[in-house]
């Protein structure tokens, strides 16, 4: 694993797509994330696109026009003539890197006039499309890789024993539900389920009803690129070659349902009702300038077992990426108040790296497939301002947060909109961003 820097990361390069040159644009020419879009008119198909400024470059259109015909990019371009990113993901890093370089050369300010002219026929404004799930996700796994989150949550449920003994050895995860992954903007229906008041008589029966402890979880997701065969493993030194790129994930959670159901087999219906994804997948190539050392374990912590340990992962397996969650209530929206930031944390504080999560996942011979989604778990840091869910922020409702309208929140109310953002910034490089992932809570079904 060695992040490669090339001309596509040169901060001096600007694009002839003016909106990409704005200083705080998520989609500068140094980013070039892939996604799926559909024009908002009847009968239009899902297409592979690349975000640039406030526009999208239609890659199938570019291919049809013969602009991606060079030997080096033909394979990737053919994979883009598809209604999901899975084919491109399956090709692995080489073809994807070649396509990135070609797109960069077409979109840069000093691109040949002929390229510029031909490409300009294959743009669509992001405002004119629906953005869809980037891939057909066969399997979705959610990890628990923030030791700050695991410790804070552990304290609420097991004050004497917050962190279980396996935590520092195993990247803990559970198998999530792929069918209820939804794209940004999709409303989230408040789920009903079995709950039981935790402090009541242990023999008391639970009841079925709408959750009263609906929460968000601010997470980073990463898509599997080239997979592994059943029975084969992925050595830690090769793990990053199997990762396509990253997106934002909101793992909506019903804490009361979760608390009653989670032992002994882990989260189930308290999580599987909806998980929201951001639409743009920022590739590992775009992230190269922002790679950093993996989290430094506290003195006295065990070293990871050898299959999860590599010097290059320790040195550059981390990612300096900021994540931010904000909330907009109905009353705030009506009063014209901006969303209020509830948490801001950095992915470099995760106890486990993406490579470790992926390698662990395949360590029993489980086959990972192109388009599978792995999510990090709630990204929290050491500070109270760096908590990635309400469960932690409000100490399970004991310490509500106050919104700018004076409203209080222990957990989410109907009509609340939750917005995730993520971005990387580093001196000497252009900022790149993940865009946003948002969703609004709908009332429970009344039937
Ligand atoms: Mn989660």
mmCIF file of N, CA, C and O in Angstrom, residues 3 88 137:
data_model
loop_
_atom_site.group_PDB
_atom_site.id
_atom_site.type_symbol
_atom_site.label_atom_id
_atom_site.label_comp_id
_atom_site.label_asym_id
_atom_site.label_seq_id
_atom_site.Cartn_x
_atom_site.Cartn_y
_atom_site.Cartn_z
ATOM 1 N N UNK A 3 0.237 5.212 -1.357
ATOM 2 C CA UNK A 3 -0.555 6.168 -2.137
ATOM 3 C C UNK A 3 0.324 6.830 -3.198
ATOM 4 O O UNK A 3 1.415 7.294 -2.885
ATOM 5 N N UNK A 88 -17.214 -1.357 -13.037
ATOM 6 C CA UNK A 88 -16.001 -0.552 -12.884
ATOM 7 C C UNK A 88 -15.276 -0.940 -11.594
ATOM 8 O O UNK A 88 -14.048 -1.069 -11.575
ATOM 9 N N UNK A 137 -25.480 -3.300 -4.103
ATOM 10 C CA UNK A 137 -24.712 -3.810 -2.966
ATOM 11 C C UNK A 137 -25.204 -5.206 -2.614
ATOM 12 O O UNK A 137 -26.354 -5.382 -2.194
#
